[in-house]
Amino acid sequence: MKSRLALVTITLCASTGAGCYSTWDVAPASVVRLDGLREDQPKQVLTVSGGDLEISDTTDLQFRGTNGVKAGGSFKAIDVRETRLMAVESKRGGLVVLEIPQLTSVQARKFSVGKTVGLSVGLTIGIPSVLAAITIGALASSGGFGGGRPLRVAGAAAPTRALLVRHRRAARRPVRGVDEATRERLFTHWAQEASTEGASIPAFLALARDLRLAGAPSGLVEQALRAAREEAGHTAFCTKMANSYAGEEGDIGVVIPAVPENRDRSWGEMMERLAVEAWEDGCLAEGTSAAVARRTAEGMKAGDGKVRSGLRRIAVEEQGHADLAGGILEFCLSSGGRGVLGSLRDAEQLGEEEEQDARSEDCCGIDEDLARIGGKPAPAVIRAAKAEVRENRAGGYSRTPGW
């Protein structure tokens, strides 16, 4: 127990830090773009991965060069004269002078709460509570239908989910009109959803990065970034729903995973992967998530209108994410050639072989009517949603516009 608690504490501290700051590797040669940086005049540089990054006077920059050259901090003014960078420190007002050709690495560190779609969504645990945190990983690995784009990490056999942590509260809030078995079932359902939705935030941030690297239209990149922000809203909603059914064990928080690195070995390999993921994770999986949310909202008999409106919002936005996947698929098919088409055919054939209807989640003692009031989809709803998406996508990727 002590070792588990220590692991959770370390994870929480690391994740909280990641939620407050983000770090990028900057291409050393691109620091010439910092010329003219002032408090009201941010500049853009290139990251090592090929993306653009805005640098302001609040950005922490760490420079490393040959012969042990080190300098760092935030700078209120930067000027470049030929190959020489001259920067005035924000705090002490000191002057830092660096020879750009001698720089071997540059890192940028930015405070990112509210700027990188809230990487600590739902994590409201203070230091005293961290010591009492308990993982509830069983929830993240049990059955259920999870929404959001799967977070795929190279080398992992299955998509990664956001870590759920639990902390005790002062007093239990009773859930009126709900028996204990139903309350636990609803809590588990919404905790699962919070975990999968939380993982979709870095999934979309990685997608936006990879689309930019692939040379996709800027509109697709912007849609992927907007989807990440929308998934942050879904995570917050699902976390709130889970905590409304939390028992005396305590509320949950969601620790958002890091954005995975791009491990593609070539542009062609990246195009094939983007196409397959657009089809499986976007057109099919997120299309099904949208249908499940919409059908669940339609089937709710009574209860809190906020639950219904929250599900409707998720349905609309998840369908938007599925439509985005269609646009990505069109781009990949038109740009990637026959290699993309072959990968899609292989993936579709494998998917058909593995397709199984959702297993029934009927559980002795649970009131399914109350579960529907709480927003938990019945197994029949999930099956109907999958059938709807399969029917709409009949003909597969060949029905993608422009192909």
mmCIF file of C-alpha atoms in Angstrom:
data_model
loop_
_atom_site.group_PDB
_atom_site.id
_atom_site.type_symbol
_atom_site.label_atom_id
_atom_site.label_comp_id
_atom_site.label_asym_id
_atom_site.label_seq_id
_atom_site.Cartn_x
_atom_site.Cartn_y
_atom_site.Cartn_z
ATOM 1 C CA MET A 1 0.000 0.000 0.000
ATOM 2 C CA LYS A 2 2.814 2.396 0.856
ATOM 3 C CA SER A 3 4.537 1.772 -2.463
ATOM 4 C CA ARG A 4 1.278 2.341 -4.345
ATOM 5 C CA LEU A 5 0.650 5.538 -2.408
ATOM 6 C CA ALA A 6 4.149 6.762 -3.168
ATOM 7 C CA LEU A 7 3.647 6.013 -6.858
ATOM 8 C CA VAL A 8 0.360 7.910 -6.916
ATOM 9 C CA THR A 9 1.909 10.853 -5.093
ATOM 10 C CA ILE A 10 4.790 11.025 -7.575
ATOM 11 C CA THR A 11 2.377 10.704 -10.503
ATOM 12 C CA LEU A 12 0.172 13.462 -9.169
ATOM 13 C CA CYS A 13 3.067 15.809 -8.556
ATOM 14 C CA ALA A 14 4.471 15.156 -12.023
ATOM 15 C CA SER A 15 1.070 15.533 -13.641
ATOM 16 C CA THR A 16 0.310 18.708 -11.771
ATOM 17 C CA GLY A 17 3.585 20.121 -13.027
ATOM 18 C CA ALA A 18 2.746 19.058 -16.554
ATOM 19 C CA GLY A 19 -0.632 20.699 -16.160
ATOM 20 C CA CYS A 20 0.959 24.022 -15.209
ATOM 21 C CA TYR A 21 3.859 24.064 -17.662
ATOM 22 C CA SER A 22 4.585 22.710 -21.111
ATOM 23 C CA THR A 23 8.057 22.340 -22.607
ATOM 24 C CA TRP A 24 9.112 22.465 -26.263
ATOM 25 C CA ASP A 25 12.443 21.846 -27.993
ATOM 26 C CA VAL A 26 13.138 24.826 -30.231
ATOM 27 C CA ALA A 27 15.188 24.586 -33.403
ATOM 28 C CA PRO A 28 18.352 26.572 -32.453
ATOM 29 C CA ALA A 29 18.681 28.246 -35.855
ATOM 30 C CA SER A 30 15.149 29.646 -35.621
ATOM 31 C CA VAL A 31 15.989 31.873 -32.634
ATOM 32 C CA VAL A 32 16.861 34.570 -35.172
ATOM 33 C CA ARG A 33 13.086 35.057 -35.326
ATOM 34 C CA LEU A 34 13.195 36.420 -31.771
ATOM 35 C CA ASP A 35 14.642 39.682 -33.051
ATOM 36 C CA GLY A 36 12.466 42.531 -31.784
ATOM 37 C CA LEU A 37 10.757 40.603 -28.987
ATOM 38 C CA ARG A 38 9.278 42.989 -26.412
ATOM 39 C CA GLU A 39 6.640 42.795 -23.664
ATOM 40 C CA ASP A 40 3.867 43.581 -26.144
ATOM 41 C CA GLN A 41 5.507 42.004 -29.186
ATOM 42 C CA PRO A 42 5.750 38.184 -28.993
ATOM 43 C CA LYS A 43 7.591 36.311 -31.727
ATOM 44 C CA GLN A 44 7.260 32.869 -33.298
ATOM 45 C CA VAL A 45 9.986 30.251 -33.572
ATOM 46 C CA LEU A 46 10.096 26.741 -35.010
ATOM 47 C CA THR A 47 10.072 23.673 -32.779
ATOM 48 C CA VAL A 48 12.250 20.668 -33.519
ATOM 49 C CA SER A 49 9.096 18.783 -34.581
ATOM 50 C CA GLY A 50 8.373 21.445 -37.207
ATOM 51 C CA GLY A 51 5.577 23.396 -35.547
ATOM 52 C CA ASP A 52 5.314 27.100 -34.781
ATOM 53 C CA LEU A 53 5.592 28.301 -31.186
ATOM 54 C CA GLU A 54 4.870 31.768 -29.848
ATOM 55 C CA ILE A 55 7.498 33.176 -27.492
ATOM 56 C CA SER A 56 6.654 36.097 -25.200
ATOM 57 C CA ASP A 57 8.415 37.926 -22.396
ATOM 58 C CA THR A 58 6.927 35.418 -19.912
ATOM 59 C CA THR A 59 8.324 32.347 -21.697
ATOM 60 C CA ASP A 60 11.185 30.618 -19.900
ATOM 61 C CA LEU A 61 13.994 29.983 -22.395
ATOM 62 C CA GLN A 62 16.930 27.677 -21.684
ATOM 63 C CA PHE A 63 19.942 27.974 -24.010
ATOM 64 C CA ARG A 64 22.771 25.430 -24.236
ATOM 65 C CA GLY A 65 25.846 25.788 -26.443
ATOM 66 C CA THR A 66 29.332 24.536 -27.110
ATOM 67 C CA ASN A 67 32.079 24.991 -24.511
ATOM 68 C CA GLY A 68 29.567 24.647 -21.667
ATOM 69 C CA VAL A 69 27.580 27.782 -22.540
ATOM 70 C CA LYS A 70 24.374 27.969 -20.460
ATOM 71 C CA ALA A 71 21.804 30.726 -20.087
ATOM 72 C CA GLY A 72 18.166 30.839 -19.227
ATOM 73 C CA GLY A 73 15.159 32.684 -17.928
ATOM 74 C CA SER A 74 12.475 34.991 -19.271
ATOM 75 C CA PHE A 75 13.521 38.026 -21.301
ATOM 76 C CA LYS A 76 11.734 41.349 -21.733
ATOM 77 C CA ALA A 77 13.706 42.309 -24.827
ATOM 78 C CA ILE A 78 15.646 40.352 -27.446
ATOM 79 C CA ASP A 79 17.564 41.665 -30.429
ATOM 80 C CA VAL A 80 19.596 39.800 -33.038
ATOM 81 C CA ARG A 81 22.608 41.387 -34.721
ATOM 82 C CA GLU A 82 23.922 39.167 -37.516
ATOM 83 C CA THR A 83 24.757 35.912 -35.646
ATOM 84 C CA ARG A 84 24.602 37.353 -32.135
ATOM 85 C CA LEU A 85 21.539 37.202 -29.858
ATOM 86 C CA MET A 86 21.311 39.850 -27.124
ATOM 87 C CA ALA A 87 18.623 39.428 -24.471
ATOM 88 C CA VAL A 88 17.650 41.529 -21.441
ATOM 89 C CA GLU A 89 16.499 39.470 -18.440
ATOM 90 C CA SER A 90 12.984 40.213 -17.182
ATOM 91 C CA LYS A 91 13.769 39.973 -13.461
ATOM 92 C CA ARG A 92 17.316 41.263 -12.965
ATOM 93 C CA GLY A 93 17.725 43.333 -16.122
ATOM 94 C CA GLY A 94 21.018 41.645 -16.927
ATOM 95 C CA LEU A 95 22.259 41.316 -20.499
ATOM 96 C CA VAL A 96 22.780 37.847 -22.024
ATOM 97 C CA VAL A 97 24.807 37.606 -25.238
ATOM 98 C CA LEU A 98 24.909 34.364 -27.226
ATOM 99 C CA GLU A 99 26.444 33.310 -30.539
ATOM 100 C CA ILE A 100 23.610 31.604 -32.431
ATOM 101 C CA PRO A 101 25.829 29.208 -34.487
ATOM 102 C CA GLN A 102 27.221 27.839 -31.202
ATOM 103 C CA LEU A 103 23.815 26.921 -29.758
ATOM 104 C CA THR A 104 23.253 23.171 -29.479
ATOM 105 C CA SER A 105 19.793 23.157 -27.840
ATOM 106 C CA VAL A 106 17.052 25.589 -26.902
ATOM 107 C CA GLN A 107 14.051 24.763 -24.726
ATOM 108 C CA ALA A 108 10.951 26.874 -24.170
ATOM 109 C CA ARG A 109 8.809 26.449 -21.068
ATOM 110 C CA LYS A 110 5.430 28.136 -20.794
ATOM 111 C CA PHE A 111 2.789 28.318 -18.092
ATOM 112 C CA SER A 112 -0.048 26.500 -19.776
ATOM 113 C CA VAL A 113 -3.153 26.322 -17.595
ATOM 114 C CA GLY A 114 -5.944 27.631 -19.794
ATOM 115 C CA LYS A 115 -3.633 27.664 -22.839
ATOM 116 C CA THR A 116 -3.136 23.982 -23.513
ATOM 117 C CA VAL A 117 -6.748 23.009 -22.947
ATOM 118 C CA GLY A 118 -6.341 22.476 -19.229
ATOM 119 C CA LEU A 119 -4.081 19.493 -18.781
ATOM 120 C CA SER A 120 -5.198 19.170 -15.164
ATOM 121 C CA VAL A 121 -8.946 19.026 -15.820
ATOM 122 C CA GLY A 122 -10.738 17.743 -12.764
ATOM 123 C CA LEU A 123 -7.555 17.570 -10.681
ATOM 124 C CA THR A 124 -8.448 19.737 -7.715
ATOM 125 C CA ILE A 125 -6.473 17.880 -5.078
ATOM 126 C CA GLY A 126 -4.235 19.933 -2.804
ATOM 127 C CA ILE A 127 -0.982 18.723 -1.282
ATOM 128 C CA PRO A 128 -2.602 17.376 1.935
ATOM 129 C CA SER A 129 -5.152 15.436 -0.081
ATOM 130 C CA VAL A 130 -2.511 13.995 -2.393
ATOM 131 C CA LEU A 131 -1.150 11.987 0.493
ATOM 132 C CA ALA A 132 -4.529 10.294 0.832
ATOM 133 C CA ALA A 133 -5.105 9.732 -2.886
ATOM 134 C CA ILE A 134 -6.079 6.262 -4.054
ATOM 135 C CA THR A 135 -5.956 5.013 -7.621
ATOM 136 C CA ILE A 136 -9.122 3.565 -9.036
ATOM 137 C CA GLY A 137 -7.522 2.013 -12.076
ATOM 138 C CA ALA A 138 -10.029 -0.828 -11.991
ATOM 139 C CA LEU A 139 -12.602 1.634 -13.260
ATOM 140 C CA ALA A 140 -10.420 2.603 -16.171
ATOM 141 C CA SER A 141 -9.971 -1.000 -17.267
ATOM 142 C CA SER A 142 -13.444 -2.406 -16.707
ATOM 143 C CA GLY A 143 -16.204 -2.673 -19.277
ATOM 144 C CA GLY A 144 -18.281 0.144 -20.683
ATOM 145 C CA PHE A 145 -18.353 2.339 -23.730
ATOM 146 C CA GLY A 146 -15.856 5.179 -23.672
ATOM 147 C CA GLY A 147 -16.190 8.360 -25.701
ATOM 148 C CA GLY A 148 -13.495 10.544 -27.200
ATOM 149 C CA ARG A 149 -10.594 9.804 -29.509
ATOM 150 C CA PRO A 150 -8.393 6.929 -28.271
ATOM 151 C CA LEU A 151 -4.908 7.941 -27.136
ATOM 152 C CA ARG A 152 -2.489 5.647 -28.946
ATOM 153 C CA VAL A 153 1.091 5.458 -27.714
ATOM 154 C CA ALA A 154 3.753 3.684 -29.764
ATOM 155 C CA GLY A 155 4.557 0.298 -28.263
ATOM 156 C CA ALA A 156 1.383 0.064 -26.161
ATOM 157 C CA ALA A 157 -0.986 -2.794 -26.980
ATOM 158 C CA ALA A 158 -4.100 -0.809 -26.088
ATOM 159 C CA PRO A 159 -5.095 2.864 -25.999
ATOM 160 C CA THR A 160 -3.928 4.789 -22.936
ATOM 161 C CA ARG A 161 -6.514 6.185 -20.531
ATOM 162 C CA ALA A 162 -6.246 9.109 -18.178
ATOM 163 C CA LEU A 163 -5.326 8.192 -14.621
ATOM 164 C CA LEU A 164 -8.163 8.539 -12.120
ATOM 165 C CA VAL A 165 -7.334 9.473 -8.548
ATOM 166 C CA ARG A 166 -9.585 9.622 -5.548
ATOM 167 C CA HIS A 167 -9.522 11.827 -2.482
ATOM 168 C CA ARG A 168 -11.681 11.895 0.585
ATOM 169 C CA ARG A 169 -14.173 14.626 1.275
ATOM 170 C CA ALA A 170 -15.452 15.886 4.606
ATOM 171 C CA ALA A 171 -18.940 14.420 4.390
ATOM 172 C CA ARG A 172 -20.841 12.241 1.961
ATOM 173 C CA ARG A 173 -23.543 13.948 -0.081
ATOM 174 C CA PRO A 174 -26.524 11.594 -0.176
ATOM 175 C CA VAL A 175 -27.955 10.754 -3.609
ATOM 176 C CA ARG A 176 -31.721 10.963 -3.290
ATOM 177 C CA GLY A 177 -33.930 8.275 -4.781
ATOM 178 C CA VAL A 178 -31.070 6.066 -5.947
ATOM 179 C CA ASP A 179 -30.278 2.693 -4.408
ATOM 180 C CA GLU A 180 -26.695 1.831 -3.554
ATOM 181 C CA ALA A 181 -26.153 -0.608 -6.435
ATOM 182 C CA THR A 182 -27.406 1.914 -8.987
ATOM 183 C CA ARG A 183 -25.346 4.703 -7.452
ATOM 184 C CA GLU A 184 -22.168 2.641 -7.694
ATOM 185 C CA ARG A 185 -22.982 1.645 -11.280
ATOM 186 C CA LEU A 186 -23.565 5.248 -12.322
ATOM 187 C CA PHE A 187 -20.396 6.389 -10.586
ATOM 188 C CA THR A 188 -18.376 3.705 -12.363
ATOM 189 C CA HIS A 189 -19.867 4.599 -15.740
ATOM 190 C CA TRP A 190 -19.116 8.315 -15.471
ATOM 191 C CA ALA A 191 -15.648 7.679 -14.045
ATOM 192 C CA GLN A 192 -14.876 5.503 -17.066
ATOM 193 C CA GLU A 193 -16.116 8.220 -19.376
ATOM 194 C CA ALA A 194 -13.991 10.843 -17.604
ATOM 195 C CA SER A 195 -10.937 8.620 -18.048
ATOM 196 C CA THR A 196 -11.447 8.069 -21.779
ATOM 197 C CA GLU A 197 -12.462 11.660 -22.491
ATOM 198 C CA GLY A 198 -9.435 12.931 -20.567
ATOM 199 C CA ALA A 199 -7.092 10.811 -22.684
ATOM 200 C CA SER A 200 -8.600 12.241 -25.863
ATOM 201 C CA ILE A 201 -7.230 15.720 -25.056
ATOM 202 C CA PRO A 202 -3.569 14.812 -25.735
ATOM 203 C CA ALA A 203 -4.776 12.521 -28.551
ATOM 204 C CA PHE A 204 -6.140 15.530 -30.436
ATOM 205 C CA LEU A 205 -3.124 17.679 -29.588
ATOM 206 C CA ALA A 206 -0.907 14.956 -31.089
ATOM 207 C CA LEU A 207 -3.216 14.746 -34.093
ATOM 208 C CA ALA A 208 -2.939 18.500 -34.696
ATOM 209 C CA ARG A 209 0.855 18.276 -34.539
ATOM 210 C CA ASP A 210 0.984 15.310 -36.926
ATOM 211 C CA LEU A 211 -1.394 16.930 -39.393
ATOM 212 C CA ARG A 212 0.872 19.959 -39.513
ATOM 213 C CA LEU A 213 3.920 17.730 -40.043
ATOM 214 C CA ALA A 214 2.074 15.919 -42.837
ATOM 215 C CA GLY A 215 1.302 19.171 -44.627
ATOM 216 C CA ALA A 216 -2.457 18.975 -44.108
ATOM 217 C CA PRO A 217 -4.655 22.031 -44.727
ATOM 218 C CA SER A 218 -4.551 24.487 -41.826
ATOM 219 C CA GLY A 219 -8.305 24.102 -41.381
ATOM 220 C CA LEU A 220 -7.861 20.466 -40.332
ATOM 221 C CA VAL A 221 -5.165 21.446 -37.842
ATOM 222 C CA GLU A 222 -7.409 24.114 -36.312
ATOM 223 C CA GLN A 223 -10.320 21.663 -36.078
ATOM 224 C CA ALA A 224 -8.113 19.170 -34.225
ATOM 225 C CA LEU A 225 -7.085 21.863 -31.723
ATOM 226 C CA ARG A 226 -10.714 22.866 -31.248
ATOM 227 C CA ALA A 227 -11.596 19.205 -30.689
ATOM 228 C CA ALA A 228 -8.993 19.057 -27.889
ATOM 229 C CA ARG A 229 -10.683 22.019 -26.195
ATOM 230 C CA GLU A 230 -14.081 20.362 -26.594
ATOM 231 C CA GLU A 231 -12.777 17.124 -25.082
ATOM 232 C CA ALA A 232 -11.605 19.123 -22.074
ATOM 233 C CA GLY A 233 -15.221 20.222 -21.635
ATOM 234 C CA HIS A 234 -16.410 16.622 -21.948
ATOM 235 C CA THR A 235 -13.886 15.548 -19.310
ATOM 236 C CA ALA A 236 -15.075 18.224 -16.901
ATOM 237 C CA PHE A 237 -18.726 17.250 -17.448
ATOM 238 C CA CYS A 238 -18.089 13.517 -16.951
ATOM 239 C CA THR A 239 -15.981 14.177 -13.841
ATOM 240 C CA LYS A 240 -18.768 16.305 -12.373
ATOM 241 C CA MET A 241 -21.306 13.577 -13.135
ATOM 242 C CA ALA A 242 -19.111 10.892 -11.532
ATOM 243 C CA ASN A 243 -18.650 12.961 -8.397
ATOM 244 C CA SER A 244 -22.390 13.546 -8.119
ATOM 245 C CA TYR A 245 -22.641 9.776 -7.556
ATOM 246 C CA ALA A 246 -19.454 9.372 -5.522
ATOM 247 C CA GLY A 247 -19.843 7.556 -2.233
ATOM 248 C CA GLU A 248 -18.053 8.014 1.043
ATOM 249 C CA GLU A 249 -14.829 6.815 -0.626
ATOM 250 C CA GLY A 250 -14.496 10.317 -2.075
ATOM 251 C CA ASP A 251 -14.509 12.326 -5.311
ATOM 252 C CA ILE A 252 -12.308 11.604 -8.307
ATOM 253 C CA GLY A 253 -9.888 13.755 -10.253
ATOM 254 C CA VAL A 254 -8.501 13.152 -13.730
ATOM 255 C CA VAL A 255 -4.785 13.348 -14.485
ATOM 256 C CA ILE A 256 -4.358 14.062 -18.187
ATOM 257 C CA PRO A 257 -1.602 12.012 -19.909
ATOM 258 C CA ALA A 258 1.273 13.644 -21.739
ATOM 259 C CA VAL A 259 1.118 14.176 -25.492
ATOM 260 C CA PRO A 260 2.853 11.149 -27.054
ATOM 261 C CA GLU A 261 5.860 11.632 -29.312
ATOM 262 C CA ASN A 262 5.633 11.112 -33.045
ATOM 263 C CA ARG A 263 7.462 7.853 -33.826
ATOM 264 C CA ASP A 264 6.734 7.583 -37.563
ATOM 265 C CA ARG A 265 9.809 6.664 -39.584
ATOM 266 C CA SER A 266 8.684 8.358 -42.785
ATOM 267 C CA TRP A 267 6.056 10.672 -44.239
ATOM 268 C CA GLY A 268 4.401 7.737 -45.999
ATOM 269 C CA GLU A 269 4.175 5.742 -42.786
ATOM 270 C CA MET A 270 2.629 8.735 -41.030
ATOM 271 C CA MET A 271 0.034 9.182 -43.788
ATOM 272 C CA GLU A 272 -0.975 5.532 -43.577
ATOM 273 C CA ARG A 273 -1.303 5.719 -39.789
ATOM 274 C CA LEU A 274 -3.303 8.956 -39.912
ATOM 275 C CA ALA A 275 -5.674 7.406 -42.444
ATOM 276 C CA VAL A 276 -6.258 4.210 -40.473
ATOM 277 C CA GLU A 277 -6.781 6.129 -37.223
ATOM 278 C CA ALA A 278 -9.113 8.572 -38.967
ATOM 279 C CA TRP A 279 -11.239 5.663 -40.137
ATOM 280 C CA GLU A 280 -11.190 3.540 -36.964
ATOM 281 C CA ASP A 281 -10.899 6.148 -34.192
ATOM 282 C CA GLY A 282 -12.771 8.947 -35.913
ATOM 283 C CA CYS A 283 -15.350 7.824 -38.458
ATOM 284 C CA LEU A 284 -16.301 4.651 -36.576
ATOM 285 C CA ALA A 285 -15.447 5.108 -32.866
ATOM 286 C CA GLU A 286 -16.319 8.783 -32.458
ATOM 287 C CA GLY A 287 -19.269 8.417 -34.779
ATOM 288 C CA THR A 288 -20.531 5.701 -32.458
ATOM 289 C CA SER A 289 -19.851 7.863 -29.385
ATOM 290 C CA ALA A 290 -21.955 10.620 -30.926
ATOM 291 C CA ALA A 291 -24.801 8.213 -31.671
ATOM 292 C CA VAL A 292 -24.663 6.720 -28.164
ATOM 293 C CA ALA A 293 -24.805 10.158 -26.513
ATOM 294 C CA ARG A 294 -27.638 11.312 -28.769
ATOM 295 C CA ARG A 295 -29.698 8.146 -28.279
ATOM 296 C CA THR A 296 -29.104 8.188 -24.517
ATOM 297 C CA ALA A 297 -30.313 11.791 -24.271
ATOM 298 C CA GLU A 298 -33.371 10.959 -26.353
ATOM 299 C CA GLY A 299 -34.157 7.916 -24.203
ATOM 300 C CA MET A 300 -33.936 9.635 -20.826
ATOM 301 C CA LYS A 301 -37.346 9.551 -19.142
ATOM 302 C CA ALA A 302 -36.816 12.218 -16.542
ATOM 303 C CA GLY A 303 -34.134 13.599 -14.298
ATOM 304 C CA ASP A 304 -31.817 16.550 -14.439
ATOM 305 C CA GLY A 305 -32.098 18.552 -17.626
ATOM 306 C CA LYS A 306 -28.410 19.432 -17.318
ATOM 307 C CA VAL A 307 -27.532 15.783 -17.893
ATOM 308 C CA ARG A 308 -29.597 15.667 -21.051
ATOM 309 C CA SER A 309 -28.180 18.940 -22.360
ATOM 310 C CA GLY A 310 -24.643 17.769 -21.543
ATOM 311 C CA LEU A 311 -25.168 14.571 -23.507
ATOM 312 C CA ARG A 312 -26.619 16.491 -26.435
ATOM 313 C CA ARG A 313 -23.591 18.750 -26.485
ATOM 314 C CA ILE A 314 -21.282 15.737 -26.454
ATOM 315 C CA ALA A 315 -23.293 14.161 -29.278
ATOM 316 C CA VAL A 316 -22.953 17.240 -31.490
ATOM 317 C CA GLU A 317 -19.255 17.728 -30.788
ATOM 318 C CA GLU A 318 -18.336 14.047 -31.143
ATOM 319 C CA GLN A 319 -20.124 14.001 -34.496
ATOM 320 C CA GLY A 320 -18.029 17.011 -35.433
ATOM 321 C CA HIS A 321 -14.926 15.010 -34.538
ATOM 322 C CA ALA A 322 -16.150 12.140 -36.730
ATOM 323 C CA ASP A 323 -16.670 14.612 -39.587
ATOM 324 C CA LEU A 324 -13.145 15.939 -39.015
ATOM 325 C CA ALA A 325 -11.904 12.366 -39.412
ATOM 326 C CA GLY A 326 -13.674 12.228 -42.761
ATOM 327 C CA GLY A 327 -11.774 15.325 -43.860
ATOM 328 C CA ILE A 328 -8.478 13.816 -42.692
ATOM 329 C CA LEU A 329 -9.271 10.627 -44.555
ATOM 330 C CA GLU A 330 -9.938 12.575 -47.734
ATOM 331 C CA PHE A 331 -6.612 14.389 -47.366
ATOM 332 C CA CYS A 332 -4.703 11.154 -46.751
ATOM 333 C CA LEU A 333 -6.326 9.353 -49.695
ATOM 334 C CA SER A 334 -5.711 12.209 -52.084
ATOM 335 C CA SER A 335 -2.102 12.791 -50.956
ATOM 336 C CA GLY A 336 -0.813 9.421 -49.787
ATOM 337 C CA GLY A 337 -1.563 7.284 -52.815
ATOM 338 C CA ARG A 338 -2.035 3.522 -52.972
ATOM 339 C CA GLY A 339 -0.076 2.839 -49.791
ATOM 340 C CA VAL A 340 -2.790 4.602 -47.801
ATOM 341 C CA LEU A 341 -5.519 2.721 -49.621
ATOM 342 C CA GLY A 342 -3.839 -0.624 -48.956
ATOM 343 C CA SER A 343 -3.457 0.110 -45.243
ATOM 344 C CA LEU A 344 -7.117 1.077 -45.027
ATOM 345 C CA ARG A 345 -8.229 -2.123 -46.700
ATOM 346 C CA ASP A 346 -6.140 -4.222 -44.314
ATOM 347 C CA ALA A 347 -7.483 -2.341 -41.295
ATOM 348 C CA GLU A 348 -11.086 -2.626 -42.432
ATOM 349 C CA GLN A 349 -10.786 -6.355 -43.018
ATOM 350 C CA LEU A 350 -9.252 -6.858 -39.583
ATOM 351 C CA GLY A 351 -11.978 -4.708 -38.017
ATOM 352 C CA GLU A 352 -14.716 -6.783 -39.604
ATOM 353 C CA GLU A 353 -13.159 -9.976 -38.237
ATOM 354 C CA GLU A 354 -12.967 -8.527 -34.712
ATOM 355 C CA GLU A 355 -16.379 -6.814 -34.691
ATOM 356 C CA GLN A 356 -18.541 -7.961 -31.784
ATOM 357 C CA ASP A 357 -21.740 -6.585 -30.407
ATOM 358 C CA ALA A 358 -21.457 -4.857 -27.047
ATOM 359 C CA ARG A 359 -21.857 -7.299 -24.209
ATOM 360 C CA SER A 360 -24.788 -6.819 -21.890
ATOM 361 C CA GLU A 361 -23.992 -4.959 -18.705
ATOM 362 C CA ASP A 362 -27.105 -6.125 -16.867
ATOM 363 C CA CYS A 363 -26.288 -6.457 -13.212
ATOM 364 C CA CYS A 364 -28.353 -7.919 -10.471
ATOM 365 C CA GLY A 365 -29.806 -5.170 -8.296
ATOM 366 C CA ILE A 366 -29.413 -2.217 -10.663
ATOM 367 C CA ASP A 367 -32.473 -0.171 -11.613
ATOM 368 C CA GLU A 368 -32.053 0.398 -15.379
ATOM 369 C CA ASP A 369 -34.672 3.158 -15.419
ATOM 370 C CA LEU A 370 -32.726 5.088 -12.798
ATOM 371 C CA ALA A 371 -29.528 4.381 -14.685
ATOM 372 C CA ARG A 372 -31.047 6.009 -17.760
ATOM 373 C CA ILE A 373 -32.045 8.985 -15.639
ATOM 374 C CA GLY A 374 -28.395 9.263 -14.647
ATOM 375 C CA GLY A 375 -27.249 9.213 -18.277
ATOM 376 C CA LYS A 376 -25.870 5.682 -18.466
ATOM 377 C CA PRO A 377 -26.639 4.114 -21.867
ATOM 378 C CA ALA A 378 -28.367 0.750 -21.856
ATOM 379 C CA PRO A 379 -26.615 -2.075 -23.760
ATOM 380 C CA ALA A 380 -29.369 -1.956 -26.388
ATOM 381 C CA VAL A 381 -28.594 1.726 -27.008
ATOM 382 C CA ILE A 382 -24.923 0.951 -27.607
ATOM 383 C CA ARG A 383 -25.779 -1.869 -30.000
ATOM 384 C CA ALA A 384 -28.227 0.338 -31.898
ATOM 385 C CA ALA A 385 -25.668 3.140 -32.122
ATOM 386 C CA LYS A 386 -23.017 0.794 -33.535
ATOM 387 C CA ALA A 387 -25.504 -0.566 -36.064
ATOM 388 C CA GLU A 388 -26.425 2.996 -37.074
ATOM 389 C CA VAL A 389 -22.813 3.955 -37.699
ATOM 390 C CA ARG A 390 -22.099 0.723 -39.593
ATOM 391 C CA GLU A 391 -25.092 1.400 -41.822
ATOM 392 C CA ASN A 392 -24.136 5.035 -42.406
ATOM 393 C CA ARG A 393 -20.574 4.020 -43.213
ATOM 394 C CA ALA A 394 -21.553 1.126 -45.490
ATOM 395 C CA GLY A 395 -19.123 1.107 -48.357
ATOM 396 C CA GLY A 396 -16.348 2.150 -46.015
ATOM 397 C CA TYR A 397 -13.795 4.798 -46.813
ATOM 398 C CA SER A 398 -14.754 4.615 -50.501
ATOM 399 C CA ARG A 399 -17.671 6.880 -49.605
ATOM 400 C CA THR A 400 -15.343 9.560 -48.310
ATOM 401 C CA PRO A 401 -15.956 12.799 -50.287
ATOM 402 C CA GLY A 402 -13.409 13.407 -52.993
ATOM 403 C CA TRP A 403 -12.271 9.789 -53.362
#
